[in-house]
Coordinates of C-alpha atoms in Angstrom, one line a residue:
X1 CA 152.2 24.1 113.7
X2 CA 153.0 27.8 114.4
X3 CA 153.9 26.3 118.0
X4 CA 156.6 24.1 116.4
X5 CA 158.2 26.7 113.6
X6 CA 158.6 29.4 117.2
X7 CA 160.3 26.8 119.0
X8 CA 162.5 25.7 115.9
X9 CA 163.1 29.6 115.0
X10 CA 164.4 30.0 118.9
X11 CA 166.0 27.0 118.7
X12 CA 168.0 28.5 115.2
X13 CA 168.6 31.8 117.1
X14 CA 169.8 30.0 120.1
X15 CA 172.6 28.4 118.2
X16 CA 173.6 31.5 116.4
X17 CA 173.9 33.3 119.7
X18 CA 176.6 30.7 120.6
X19 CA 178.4 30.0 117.7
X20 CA 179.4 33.8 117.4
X21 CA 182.4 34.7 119.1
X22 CA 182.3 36.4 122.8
X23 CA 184.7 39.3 121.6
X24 CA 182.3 40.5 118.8
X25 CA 181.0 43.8 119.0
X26 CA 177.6 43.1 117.9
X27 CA 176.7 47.0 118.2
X28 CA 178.7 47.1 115.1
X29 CA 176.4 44.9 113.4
X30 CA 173.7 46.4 114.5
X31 CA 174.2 49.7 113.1
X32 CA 174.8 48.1 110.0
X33 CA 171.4 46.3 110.1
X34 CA 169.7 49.5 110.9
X35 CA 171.4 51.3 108.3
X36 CA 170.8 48.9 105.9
X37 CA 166.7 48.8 106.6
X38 CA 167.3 52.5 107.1
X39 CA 167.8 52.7 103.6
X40 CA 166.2 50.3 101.5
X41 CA 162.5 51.4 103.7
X42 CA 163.5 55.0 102.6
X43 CA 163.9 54.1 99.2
X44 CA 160.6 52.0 99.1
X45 CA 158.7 54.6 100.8
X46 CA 159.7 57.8 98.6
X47 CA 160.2 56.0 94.9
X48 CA 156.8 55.6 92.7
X49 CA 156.7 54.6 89.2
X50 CA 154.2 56.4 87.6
X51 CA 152.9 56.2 83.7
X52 CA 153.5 59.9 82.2
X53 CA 151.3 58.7 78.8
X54 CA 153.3 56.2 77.3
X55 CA 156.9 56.8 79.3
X56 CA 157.3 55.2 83.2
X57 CA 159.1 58.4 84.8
X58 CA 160.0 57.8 89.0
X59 CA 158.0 60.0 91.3
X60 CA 158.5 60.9 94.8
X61 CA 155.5 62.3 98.0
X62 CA 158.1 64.3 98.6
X63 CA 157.3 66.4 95.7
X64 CA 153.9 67.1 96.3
X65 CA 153.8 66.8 100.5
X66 CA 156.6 68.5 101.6
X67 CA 155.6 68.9 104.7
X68 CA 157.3 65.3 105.4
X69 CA 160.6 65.7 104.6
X70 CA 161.5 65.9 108.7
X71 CA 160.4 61.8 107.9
X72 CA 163.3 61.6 105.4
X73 CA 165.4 62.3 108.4
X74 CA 164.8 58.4 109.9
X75 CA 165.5 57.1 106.8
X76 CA 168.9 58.8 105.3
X77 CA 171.2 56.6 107.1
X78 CA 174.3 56.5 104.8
X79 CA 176.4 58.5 106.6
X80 CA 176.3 55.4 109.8
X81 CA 177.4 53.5 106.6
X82 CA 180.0 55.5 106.9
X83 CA 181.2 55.6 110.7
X84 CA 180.8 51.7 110.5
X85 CA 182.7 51.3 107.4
X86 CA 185.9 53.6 108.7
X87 CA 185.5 51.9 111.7
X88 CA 185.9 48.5 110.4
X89 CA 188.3 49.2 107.4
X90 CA 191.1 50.9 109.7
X91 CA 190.5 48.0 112.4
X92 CA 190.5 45.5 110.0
X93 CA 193.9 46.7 107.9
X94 CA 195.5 47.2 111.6
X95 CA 194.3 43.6 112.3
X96 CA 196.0 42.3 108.9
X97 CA 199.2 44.4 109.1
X98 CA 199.8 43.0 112.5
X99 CA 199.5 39.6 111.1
X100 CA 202.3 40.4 108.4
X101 CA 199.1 40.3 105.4
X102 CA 200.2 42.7 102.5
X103 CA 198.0 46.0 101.6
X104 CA 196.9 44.2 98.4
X105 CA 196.0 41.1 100.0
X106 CA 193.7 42.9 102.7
X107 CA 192.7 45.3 99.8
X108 CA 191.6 42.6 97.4
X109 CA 189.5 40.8 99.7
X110 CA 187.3 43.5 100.6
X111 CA 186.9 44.6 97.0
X112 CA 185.9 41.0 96.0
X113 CA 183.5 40.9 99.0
X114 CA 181.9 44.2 97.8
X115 CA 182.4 43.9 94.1
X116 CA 181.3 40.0 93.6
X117 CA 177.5 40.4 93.7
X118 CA 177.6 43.5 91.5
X119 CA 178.1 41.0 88.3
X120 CA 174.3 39.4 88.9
X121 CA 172.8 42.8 88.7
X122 CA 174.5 43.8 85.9
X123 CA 174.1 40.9 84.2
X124 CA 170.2 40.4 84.8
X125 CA 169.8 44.1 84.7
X126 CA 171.9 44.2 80.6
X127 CA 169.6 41.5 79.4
X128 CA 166.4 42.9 80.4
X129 CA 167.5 46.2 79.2
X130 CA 168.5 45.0 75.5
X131 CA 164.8 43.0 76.1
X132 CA 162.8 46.0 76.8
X133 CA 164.4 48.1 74.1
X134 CA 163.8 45.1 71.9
X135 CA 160.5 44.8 72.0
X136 CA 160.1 48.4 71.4
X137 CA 160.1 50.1 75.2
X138 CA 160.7 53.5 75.0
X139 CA 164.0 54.6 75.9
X140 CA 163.2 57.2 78.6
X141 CA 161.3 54.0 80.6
X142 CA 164.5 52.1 80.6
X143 CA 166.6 54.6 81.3
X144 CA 164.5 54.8 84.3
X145 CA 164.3 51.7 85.2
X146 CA 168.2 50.7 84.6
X147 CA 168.9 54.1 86.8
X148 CA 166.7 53.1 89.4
X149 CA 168.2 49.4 89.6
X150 CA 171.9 50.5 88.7
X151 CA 171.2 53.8 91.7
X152 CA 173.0 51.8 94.6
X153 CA 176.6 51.2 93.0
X154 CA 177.2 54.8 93.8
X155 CA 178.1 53.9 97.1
X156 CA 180.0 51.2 96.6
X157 CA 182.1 53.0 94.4
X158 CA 182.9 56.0 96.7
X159 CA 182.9 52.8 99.8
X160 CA 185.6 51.0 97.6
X161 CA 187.3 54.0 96.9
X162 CA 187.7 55.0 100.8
X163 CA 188.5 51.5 101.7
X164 CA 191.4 51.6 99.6
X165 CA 192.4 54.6 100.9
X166 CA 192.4 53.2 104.1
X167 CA 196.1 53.5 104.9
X168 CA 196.1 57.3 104.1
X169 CA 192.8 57.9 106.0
X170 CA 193.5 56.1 109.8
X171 CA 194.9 59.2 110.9
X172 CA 192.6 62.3 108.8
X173 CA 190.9 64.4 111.5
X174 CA 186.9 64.7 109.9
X175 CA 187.3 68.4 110.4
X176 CA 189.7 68.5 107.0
X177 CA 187.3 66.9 104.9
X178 CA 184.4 68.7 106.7
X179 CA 186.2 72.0 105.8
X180 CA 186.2 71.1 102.0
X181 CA 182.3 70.9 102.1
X182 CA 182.0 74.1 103.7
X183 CA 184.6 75.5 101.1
X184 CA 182.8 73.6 98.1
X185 CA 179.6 75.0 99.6
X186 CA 180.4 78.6 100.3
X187 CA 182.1 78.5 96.5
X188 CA 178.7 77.0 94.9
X189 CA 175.9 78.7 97.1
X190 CA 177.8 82.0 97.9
X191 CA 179.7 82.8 94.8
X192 CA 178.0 81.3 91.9
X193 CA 180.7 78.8 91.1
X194 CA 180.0 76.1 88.5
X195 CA 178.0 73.4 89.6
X196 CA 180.5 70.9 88.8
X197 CA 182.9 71.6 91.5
X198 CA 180.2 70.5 93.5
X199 CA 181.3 66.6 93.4
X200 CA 184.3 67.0 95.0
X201 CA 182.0 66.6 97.9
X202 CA 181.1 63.3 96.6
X203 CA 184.7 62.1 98.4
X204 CA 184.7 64.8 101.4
X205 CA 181.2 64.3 101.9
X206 CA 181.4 60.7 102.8
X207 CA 185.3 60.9 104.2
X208 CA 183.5 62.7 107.4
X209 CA 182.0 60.0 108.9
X210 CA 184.4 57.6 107.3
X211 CA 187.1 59.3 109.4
X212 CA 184.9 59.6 112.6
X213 CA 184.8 55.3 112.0
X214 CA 188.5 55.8 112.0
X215 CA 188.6 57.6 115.3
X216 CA 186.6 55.1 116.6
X217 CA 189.0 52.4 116.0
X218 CA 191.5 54.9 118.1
X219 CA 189.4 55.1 120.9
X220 CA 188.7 58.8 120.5
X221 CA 184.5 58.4 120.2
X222 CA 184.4 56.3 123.6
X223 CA 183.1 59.0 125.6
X224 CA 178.9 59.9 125.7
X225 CA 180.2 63.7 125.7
X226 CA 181.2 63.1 122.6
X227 CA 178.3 61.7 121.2
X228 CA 176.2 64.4 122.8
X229 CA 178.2 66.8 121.0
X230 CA 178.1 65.4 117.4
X231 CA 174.4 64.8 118.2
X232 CA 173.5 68.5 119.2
X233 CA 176.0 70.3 117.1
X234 CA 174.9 68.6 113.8
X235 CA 171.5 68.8 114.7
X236 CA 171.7 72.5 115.5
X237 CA 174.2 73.3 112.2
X238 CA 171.3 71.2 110.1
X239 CA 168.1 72.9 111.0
X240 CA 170.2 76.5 110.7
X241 CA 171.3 75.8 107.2
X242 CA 167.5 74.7 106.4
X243 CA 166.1 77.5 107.9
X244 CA 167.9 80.2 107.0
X245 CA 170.6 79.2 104.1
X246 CA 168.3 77.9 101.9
X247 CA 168.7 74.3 101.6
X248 CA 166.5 71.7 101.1
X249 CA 164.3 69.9 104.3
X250 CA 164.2 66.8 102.6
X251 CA 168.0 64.4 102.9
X252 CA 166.8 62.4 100.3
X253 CA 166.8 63.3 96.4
X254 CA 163.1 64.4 95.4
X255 CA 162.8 64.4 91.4
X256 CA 162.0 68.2 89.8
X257 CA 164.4 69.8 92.6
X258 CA 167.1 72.1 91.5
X259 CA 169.1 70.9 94.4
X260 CA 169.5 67.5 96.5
X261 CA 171.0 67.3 99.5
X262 CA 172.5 63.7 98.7
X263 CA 173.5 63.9 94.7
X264 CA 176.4 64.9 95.5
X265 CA 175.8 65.4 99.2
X266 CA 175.5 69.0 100.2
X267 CA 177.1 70.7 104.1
X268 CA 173.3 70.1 105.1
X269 CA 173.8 66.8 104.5
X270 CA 177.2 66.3 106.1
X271 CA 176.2 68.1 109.2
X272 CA 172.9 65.7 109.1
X273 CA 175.2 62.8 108.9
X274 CA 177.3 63.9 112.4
X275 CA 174.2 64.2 114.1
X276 CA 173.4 60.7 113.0
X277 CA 176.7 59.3 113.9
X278 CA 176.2 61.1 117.3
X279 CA 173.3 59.1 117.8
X280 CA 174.3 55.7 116.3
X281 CA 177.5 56.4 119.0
X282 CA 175.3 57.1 121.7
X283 CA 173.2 53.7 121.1
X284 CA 176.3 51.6 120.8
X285 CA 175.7 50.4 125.2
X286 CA 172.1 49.8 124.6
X287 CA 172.8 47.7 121.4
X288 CA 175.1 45.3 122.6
X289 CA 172.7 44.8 125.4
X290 CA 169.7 43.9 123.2
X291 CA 171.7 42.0 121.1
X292 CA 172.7 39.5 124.0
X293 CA 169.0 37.8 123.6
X294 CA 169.3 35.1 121.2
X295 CA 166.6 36.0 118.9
X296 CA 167.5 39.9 118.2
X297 CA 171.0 38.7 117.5
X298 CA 170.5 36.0 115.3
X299 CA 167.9 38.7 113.6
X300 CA 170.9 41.2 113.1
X301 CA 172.9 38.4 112.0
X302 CA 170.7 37.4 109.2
X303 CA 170.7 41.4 107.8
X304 CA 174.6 41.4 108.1
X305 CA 175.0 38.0 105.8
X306 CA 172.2 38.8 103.2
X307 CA 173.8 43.0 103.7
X308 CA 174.8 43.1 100.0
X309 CA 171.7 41.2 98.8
X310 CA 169.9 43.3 100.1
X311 CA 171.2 46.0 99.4
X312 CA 171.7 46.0 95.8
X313 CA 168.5 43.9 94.7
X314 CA 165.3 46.1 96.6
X315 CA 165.0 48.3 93.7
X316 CA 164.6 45.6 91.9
X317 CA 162.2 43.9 94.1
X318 CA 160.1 47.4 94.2
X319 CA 160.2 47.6 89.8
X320 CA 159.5 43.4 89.8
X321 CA 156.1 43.8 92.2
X322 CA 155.2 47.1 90.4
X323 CA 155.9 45.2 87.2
X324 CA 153.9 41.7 88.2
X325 CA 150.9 44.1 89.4
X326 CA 150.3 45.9 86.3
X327 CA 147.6 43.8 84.6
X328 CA 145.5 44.1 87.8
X329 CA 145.6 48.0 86.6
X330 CA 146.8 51.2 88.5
X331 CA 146.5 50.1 92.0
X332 CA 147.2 52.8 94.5
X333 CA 149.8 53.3 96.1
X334 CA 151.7 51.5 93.4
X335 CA 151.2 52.9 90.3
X336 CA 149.4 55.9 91.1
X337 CA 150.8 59.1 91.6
X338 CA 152.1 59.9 95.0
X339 CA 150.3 63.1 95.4
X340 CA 148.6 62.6 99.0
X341 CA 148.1 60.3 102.4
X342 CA 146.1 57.7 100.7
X343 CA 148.8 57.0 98.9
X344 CA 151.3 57.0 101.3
X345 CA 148.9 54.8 103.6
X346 CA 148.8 52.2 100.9
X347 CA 152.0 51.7 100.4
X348 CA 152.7 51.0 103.7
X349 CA 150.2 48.0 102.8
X350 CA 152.5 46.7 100.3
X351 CA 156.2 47.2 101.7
X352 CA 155.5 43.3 103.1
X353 CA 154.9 42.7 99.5
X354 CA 158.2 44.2 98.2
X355 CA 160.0 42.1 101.3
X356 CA 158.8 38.9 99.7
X357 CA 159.7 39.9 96.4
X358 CA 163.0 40.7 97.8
X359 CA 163.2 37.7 99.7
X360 CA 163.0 36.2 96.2
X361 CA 165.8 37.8 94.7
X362 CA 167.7 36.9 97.9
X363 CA 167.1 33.2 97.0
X364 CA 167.7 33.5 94.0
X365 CA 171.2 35.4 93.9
X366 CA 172.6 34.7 97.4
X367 CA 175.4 32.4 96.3
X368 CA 176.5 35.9 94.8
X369 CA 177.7 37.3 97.9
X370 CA 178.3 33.7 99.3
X371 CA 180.4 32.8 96.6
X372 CA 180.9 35.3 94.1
X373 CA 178.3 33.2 91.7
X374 CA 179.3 29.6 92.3
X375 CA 176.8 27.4 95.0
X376 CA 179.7 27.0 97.1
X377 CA 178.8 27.9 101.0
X378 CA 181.0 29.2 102.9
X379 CA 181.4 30.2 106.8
X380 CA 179.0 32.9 108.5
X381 CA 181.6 35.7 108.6
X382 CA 178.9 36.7 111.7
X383 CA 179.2 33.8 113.4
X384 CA 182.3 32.5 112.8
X385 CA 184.6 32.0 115.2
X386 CA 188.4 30.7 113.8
X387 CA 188.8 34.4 112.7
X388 CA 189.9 37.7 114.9
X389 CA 187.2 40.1 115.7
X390 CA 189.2 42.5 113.8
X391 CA 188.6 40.0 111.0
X392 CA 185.2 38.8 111.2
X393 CA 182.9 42.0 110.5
X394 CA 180.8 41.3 107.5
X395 CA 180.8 45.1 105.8
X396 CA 178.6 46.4 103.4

């Protein structure tokens, strides 16, 4: 039996592999993939829901270990987000001008593909709410739990905002938006200004490796130096503002803090972020020669289509298993406080269980992305192959 489902698996992969067009950069989707997984195994790995008497608050290992925020580090990846999303948006409106397509045309379809499966989360996510409050929940534990689910529309609210800035942006150097973090920085840090200014960095934060996608579509990142130097430099800048300017270790938010690197993203974070894109620059040879076997591809493929699923419903997955579990009791590493390695060793044991779950809500609210809520099915935007390169990158 197992002997059949490999060969029928290969067998799926092998046709995926040739339906998708010989001009795709399938590095592109794999640094999507990664940051995708980067992402939703961070937020898995740090988020607990722990009972604080009758209130469910979020807690994080983070607060009481650490020593491993360094392991943060793997699993911050918004900032290749980022450098893919500039990279796509500025190749994809050049693509679209070329062809004569308006600026709202080219605009609008990206929106829809970004905005469209944000109406099943709002709408499941309203109606348990108004049943939770209902039946008498306290207001702190939804707040909580809407916060945790609602958490990921940040990003595609600063992502939308970029994308329709695209126009304006092809052309920014990242060292003018990098200059308004230091600025924002030095003004918050250095001279006690309010604490408000700081989310102007929300925008310049995310424009750096936005722009660096943009210079990508140029042909100004080709060269390894370059990703050597982004590499080095931000790694350097990074462990120099943690060591000696004060600012958090950890790149993801750790509840009690006074500050987060990420909410809104601090210079820490920014210079993290280059080093990153560095990296994900330097890979780019060595991921478009993995992805030429059949089964890796069609395995990146299948993260790119399900991308917003994905993306927006794991928090959900993580509150529906914690949820499901609770008449079993406080089972560790699930709702027990995340105060040392036992706990962190169990949930390891039930991320698989938080994949199925999400594989549930995957089912369940695919047509979403497919769609936009209809069961209509549509063309792989992976795979297919009537549409430009420029044209055929599924984004996040």
């Amino acid at each position: 039996m197992s002997g059949r489902l490999g060969t029928a698996a290969r067998d799926a992969a092998r046709r995926v592999d040739a339906a998708t067009p010989d001009h795709r950069d399938r590095a592109v989707d794999a640094l999507r993939a990664l940051a995708v997984l980067g992402v939703v195994l961070g937020h898995w790995l740090v988020t607990a829901l722990v009972a604080d008497g009758s209130t469910l608050r979020t807690a994080s290992p983070l607060q009481h270990l650490p020593w491993l925020a360094p392991l943060s580090w793997a699993f911050q990846t918004l900032a290749v987000f980022f450098l893919v999303g500039g990279h796509v948006a500025t190749r994809g409106y050049a693509s679209a001008r070329a062809r004569g397509i308006p600026y709202h045309h080219w605009l609008r379809g990206r929106t829809a593909r970004l905005f469209k499966p944000v109406v099943a989360v709002l709408v499941l996510w309203t109606v348990v709410a108004a049943a939770l409050l209902l039946s008498g929940a306290e207001y702190a534990t939804v707040r909580t739990l809407v916060k945790l689910a609602l958490s990921p529309l940040w990003f595609l609210l600063v992502f939308a905002a970029l994308t329709a800035a695209t126009p304006l942006l092809a052309r920014l150097h990242p060292l003018w938006p990098l200059a308004v973090v230091l600025h924002v920085d030095l003004l918050r840090f250095g001279f006690g200004a309010p604490d408000g200014i700081a989310w102007l960095n929300l925008v310049a934060g995310w424009l750096v490796p936005y722009t660096l996608g943009a210079a990508w579509t140029r042909g100004e990142l080709e060269r390894r130096r370059t990703g050597w130097t982004l590499l080095l430099s931000g790694t350097a800048a990074t462990a120099g503002l943690v060591a000696w300017a004060g600012y958090p270790a950890s790149m993801v938010g750790v509840p009690g803090t006074g500050v987060s690197n990420l909410n809104p993203p601090t210079l820490a974070a920014v210079t993290f972020g280059l080093a990153q894109c560095g990296l994900a620059l330097l890979l780019r040879d060595r991921l478009r020669t993995a992805m030429r076997r059949p089964v890796a591809w069609a395995a990146v493929a299948l993260v790119n289509l399900s991308a917003m699923t994905v993306f927006l419903w794991h928090q959900t997955a993580l509150m529906a298993t914690t949820a499901t579990a609770l008449p079993a009791g406080r089972l560790p590493g699930l709702h027990t406080v995340p105060d040392g390695l036992g706990w962190v060793a169990a949930r390891l044991l039930w991320l698989p269980v938080f994949a199925l779950a999400l594989t549930v809500c995957g089912v369940a609210f695919r047509s979403w992305e497919r769609g936009g809520g209809g069961l209509r099915r549509g063309p792989s935007r992976v795979v297919r192959a009537h549409r430009p390169a420029t044209e055929d990158v599924r984004h996040v």
